[in-house]
Amino acid sequence: MKILTRLLLIVASITIAHQALAQYAAPRSNFIERNRTFDINIGYSRLGAVGALRDNRVRGLNGMHAAVRLYGIYLDYSRHTEGDESRNMGIDKYEGYHAYSWHIGYSLPVCDWFKVTPFIGKAVWAQGYWDGSDWEVDDSGIVNNFNPDDWYHKGLDVGIELNFTIATYLNIFVNVTTYNIGFGLGGSIPFRAFNKHL
């Protein structure tokens, strides 16, 4: 895990240094112009997959990932789908998992089609049981409360996303954090597209 963390720090440092040097070689507006987009990405997340490499109490869980980016400001959220008994209508106790993560960061556009986004946030991973006799109600119906086992992870999560934009509007991304991995597709709307129609 130390090797992965070091690799992430090296990639982030090189990217930041590259961008800093590029500001002297190119007009400042290039950096700002490349971040003048609105992006929505969705995809697959394996929550706990990286954490499992250093802690055998953790296993990777299948989940969904969603992220938005506006003017380079990045926000994401991932949640597990495997072992989620929160909506089970029975009154028994159901073994399962509770895992999610969120991050905030800022995108560094290396070129018109490639952005590197270092980010920081929080990751939660727990094994336990969903209690069908201890529930609440929200707009979607019954929500069973989760009771973790004696041990669970809840803490700082840092990582990096590599985002490739193809044909102006299609995003392909890969992300790695100290706890999770993910990948997927999305859409990018560059604001300069609106200027052409004005």
CSV table of C-alpha atoms in Angstrom, one decimal:
chain,number,residue,atom,x,y,z
A,1,MET,CA,0.0,0.0,0.0
A,2,LYS,CA,2.9,2.3,0.7
A,3,ILE,CA,4.1,1.9,-2.9
A,4,LEU,CA,0.6,2.9,-4.2
A,5,THR,CA,0.5,5.9,-2.0
A,6,ARG,CA,4.0,7.0,-3.1
A,7,LEU,CA,3.0,6.4,-6.7
A,8,LEU,CA,-0.1,8.6,-6.3
A,9,LEU,CA,2.0,11.4,-4.7
A,10,ILE,CA,4.6,11.2,-7.5
A,11,VAL,CA,2.0,11.4,-10.3
A,12,ALA,CA,0.3,14.3,-8.5
A,13,SER,CA,3.6,16.1,-7.9
A,14,ILE,CA,4.7,15.7,-11.5
A,15,THR,CA,1.3,16.9,-12.8
A,16,ILE,CA,1.3,20.0,-10.6
A,17,ALA,CA,4.9,20.8,-11.5
A,18,HIS,CA,4.1,20.4,-15.2
A,19,GLN,CA,1.1,22.7,-14.9
A,20,ALA,CA,3.1,25.3,-13.0
A,21,LEU,CA,5.8,25.4,-15.7
A,22,ALA,CA,3.2,25.4,-18.4
A,23,GLN,CA,1.8,28.6,-17.0
A,24,TYR,CA,5.0,30.4,-17.9
A,25,ALA,CA,5.2,28.9,-21.4
A,26,ALA,CA,1.5,29.4,-22.4
A,27,PRO,CA,-1.1,32.1,-21.8
A,28,ARG,CA,-2.8,31.7,-18.4
A,29,SER,CA,-6.1,31.5,-20.1
A,30,ASN,CA,-5.3,28.0,-21.5
A,31,PHE,CA,-5.5,26.5,-18.0
A,32,ILE,CA,-8.7,28.3,-17.2
A,33,GLU,CA,-10.3,27.6,-20.6
A,34,ARG,CA,-9.6,23.9,-20.3
A,35,ASN,CA,-11.5,23.8,-17.0
A,36,ARG,CA,-14.5,25.7,-18.4
A,37,THR,CA,-16.6,22.5,-18.6
A,38,PHE,CA,-19.4,20.8,-16.9
A,39,ASP,CA,-18.8,17.1,-16.5
A,40,ILE,CA,-21.0,14.3,-15.2
A,41,ASN,CA,-19.4,10.8,-14.8
A,42,ILE,CA,-20.9,7.6,-13.6
A,43,GLY,CA,-19.4,4.2,-13.2
A,44,TYR,CA,-18.4,1.2,-11.2
A,45,SER,CA,-16.6,1.4,-7.9
A,46,ARG,CA,-14.9,-1.4,-5.9
A,47,LEU,CA,-15.2,-0.1,-2.4
A,48,GLY,CA,-12.5,-1.4,0.0
A,49,ALA,CA,-10.5,-3.1,-2.8
A,50,VAL,CA,-7.3,-1.1,-2.1
A,51,GLY,CA,-7.9,-1.2,1.7
A,52,ALA,CA,-8.1,-5.0,1.5
A,53,LEU,CA,-4.4,-5.1,0.4
A,54,ARG,CA,-3.3,-3.9,3.8
A,55,ASP,CA,-6.1,-5.1,6.1
A,56,ASN,CA,-7.5,-8.7,5.8
A,57,ARG,CA,-10.7,-7.6,7.7
A,58,VAL,CA,-11.7,-5.7,4.5
A,59,ARG,CA,-13.0,-7.1,1.2
A,60,GLY,CA,-13.9,-5.3,-2.0
A,61,LEU,CA,-17.6,-4.5,-2.5
A,62,ASN,CA,-19.3,-3.8,-5.7
A,63,GLY,CA,-20.7,-0.3,-5.9
A,64,MET,CA,-21.8,2.7,-8.0
A,65,HIS,CA,-19.8,5.9,-8.5
A,66,ALA,CA,-21.0,9.4,-9.5
A,67,ALA,CA,-19.0,12.6,-10.0
A,68,VAL,CA,-19.5,16.1,-11.2
A,69,ARG,CA,-17.0,18.7,-12.2
A,70,LEU,CA,-17.7,22.4,-12.8
A,71,TYR,CA,-14.9,24.9,-13.6
A,72,GLY,CA,-12.4,22.3,-12.4
A,73,ILE,CA,-14.0,21.8,-9.0
A,74,TYR,CA,-14.6,18.1,-8.5
A,75,LEU,CA,-17.1,16.3,-6.2
A,76,ASP,CA,-17.8,12.5,-6.1
A,77,TYR,CA,-19.7,10.0,-4.2
A,78,SER,CA,-19.5,6.2,-4.2
A,79,ARG,CA,-21.8,3.7,-2.4
A,80,HIS,CA,-21.9,-0.1,-2.2
A,81,THR,CA,-24.6,-2.1,-3.8
A,82,GLU,CA,-23.4,-5.6,-2.6
A,83,GLY,CA,-24.6,-6.7,0.8
A,84,ASP,CA,-27.1,-3.8,1.2
A,85,GLU,CA,-30.2,-5.0,3.1
A,86,SER,CA,-31.4,-1.5,4.0
A,87,ARG,CA,-34.7,-1.9,2.1
A,88,ASN,CA,-35.4,-5.5,3.1
A,89,MET,CA,-39.0,-5.6,4.3
A,90,GLY,CA,-38.5,-8.5,6.8
A,91,ILE,CA,-38.0,-8.1,10.5
A,92,ASP,CA,-35.0,-10.4,10.9
A,93,LYS,CA,-31.3,-9.4,11.1
A,94,TYR,CA,-29.5,-9.6,7.8
A,95,GLU,CA,-25.8,-9.8,7.5
A,96,GLY,CA,-24.3,-7.3,5.1
A,97,TYR,CA,-22.1,-4.3,4.6
A,98,HIS,CA,-22.2,-0.5,4.8
A,99,ALA,CA,-19.6,1.3,2.7
A,100,TYR,CA,-19.5,4.7,1.0
A,101,SER,CA,-17.0,7.5,0.2
A,102,TRP,CA,-17.0,11.1,-0.9
A,103,HIS,CA,-14.3,13.4,-2.2
A,104,ILE,CA,-13.6,17.0,-3.2
A,105,GLY,CA,-10.7,18.1,-5.5
A,106,TYR,CA,-9.6,20.3,-8.3
A,107,SER,CA,-8.8,19.2,-11.9
A,108,LEU,CA,-5.5,20.0,-13.5
A,109,PRO,CA,-5.9,20.0,-17.3
A,110,VAL,CA,-2.7,18.6,-18.8
A,111,CYS,CA,-4.0,19.2,-22.3
A,112,ASP,CA,-7.4,19.6,-24.0
A,113,TRP,CA,-8.3,16.0,-23.6
A,114,PHE,CA,-6.7,14.9,-20.4
A,115,LYS,CA,-7.3,16.0,-16.8
A,116,VAL,CA,-5.6,14.8,-13.6
A,117,THR,CA,-7.7,15.4,-10.4
A,118,PRO,CA,-6.1,14.9,-7.0
A,119,PHE,CA,-8.8,14.8,-4.3
A,120,ILE,CA,-9.4,14.2,-0.6
A,121,GLY,CA,-12.4,13.0,1.3
A,122,LYS,CA,-13.8,10.3,3.6
A,123,ALA,CA,-14.2,6.5,3.3
A,124,VAL,CA,-16.4,4.3,5.4
A,125,TRP,CA,-16.3,0.5,5.3
A,126,ALA,CA,-18.1,-1.7,7.8
A,127,GLN,CA,-19.4,-5.3,8.1
A,128,GLY,CA,-22.3,-6.0,10.4
A,129,TYR,CA,-26.1,-6.5,10.1
A,130,TRP,CA,-29.1,-4.7,8.9
A,131,ASP,CA,-31.8,-4.9,11.6
A,132,GLY,CA,-35.3,-5.4,10.2
A,133,SER,CA,-36.9,-4.7,13.5
A,134,ASP,CA,-35.1,-1.3,13.9
A,135,TRP,CA,-36.1,0.9,11.0
A,136,GLU,CA,-37.0,4.4,9.9
A,137,VAL,CA,-39.1,5.7,7.0
A,138,ASP,CA,-38.0,8.2,4.3
A,139,ASP,CA,-39.6,9.3,1.0
A,140,SER,CA,-38.7,5.9,-0.6
A,141,GLY,CA,-40.1,3.7,2.2
A,142,ILE,CA,-38.6,1.7,5.0
A,143,VAL,CA,-34.9,2.0,5.8
A,144,ASN,CA,-33.4,-0.6,8.1
A,145,ASN,CA,-30.7,0.6,10.5
A,146,PHE,CA,-27.2,-0.8,10.2
A,147,ASN,CA,-25.2,-2.1,13.2
A,148,PRO,CA,-21.5,-2.6,12.5
A,149,ASP,CA,-19.3,-5.3,14.1
A,150,ASP,CA,-16.7,-4.4,16.7
A,151,TRP,CA,-14.3,-3.1,14.0
A,152,TYR,CA,-15.0,-0.8,11.1
A,153,HIS,CA,-13.0,1.7,9.1
A,154,LYS,CA,-14.0,5.4,9.0
A,155,GLY,CA,-11.4,7.9,8.0
A,156,LEU,CA,-9.5,10.1,5.6
A,157,ASP,CA,-9.3,9.0,2.0
A,158,VAL,CA,-7.1,10.5,-0.7
A,159,GLY,CA,-6.7,9.7,-4.3
A,160,ILE,CA,-6.5,10.7,-7.9
A,161,GLU,CA,-8.7,10.5,-11.0
A,162,LEU,CA,-7.4,10.3,-14.6
A,163,ASN,CA,-10.1,11.7,-17.0
A,164,PHE,CA,-9.8,11.3,-20.8
A,165,THR,CA,-12.2,13.3,-23.0
A,166,ILE,CA,-12.8,11.8,-26.4
A,167,ALA,CA,-14.5,13.5,-29.3
A,168,THR,CA,-15.1,16.7,-27.2
A,169,TYR,CA,-18.1,15.3,-25.2
A,170,LEU,CA,-17.3,11.7,-24.0
A,171,ASN,CA,-15.3,11.1,-20.7
A,172,ILE,CA,-13.5,7.9,-19.8
A,173,PHE,CA,-12.2,7.9,-16.2
A,174,VAL,CA,-10.2,5.8,-13.8
A,175,ASN,CA,-9.7,6.6,-10.1
A,176,VAL,CA,-7.7,5.1,-7.3
A,177,THR,CA,-7.8,6.1,-3.6
A,178,THR,CA,-6.2,4.7,-0.5
A,179,TYR,CA,-9.3,2.6,-0.1
A,180,ASN,CA,-11.2,2.2,-3.4
A,181,ILE,CA,-10.8,1.9,-7.2
A,182,GLY,CA,-13.3,2.8,-9.9
A,183,PHE,CA,-13.8,3.5,-13.6
A,184,GLY,CA,-16.6,4.5,-15.9
A,185,LEU,CA,-17.9,6.9,-18.6
A,186,GLY,CA,-19.5,10.3,-18.6
A,187,GLY,CA,-20.3,13.4,-20.6
A,188,SER,CA,-18.5,16.7,-20.9
A,189,ILE,CA,-20.0,20.0,-22.0
A,190,PRO,CA,-17.4,22.6,-22.8
A,191,PHE,CA,-18.7,26.1,-22.3
A,192,ARG,CA,-17.0,27.3,-25.6
A,193,ALA,CA,-19.6,25.2,-27.4
A,194,PHE,CA,-22.2,27.8,-26.3
A,195,ASN,CA,-20.1,30.7,-27.6
A,196,LYS,CA,-20.3,29.3,-31.1
A,197,HIS,CA,-24.1,29.6,-31.2
A,198,LEU,CA,-24.2,33.2,-29.8
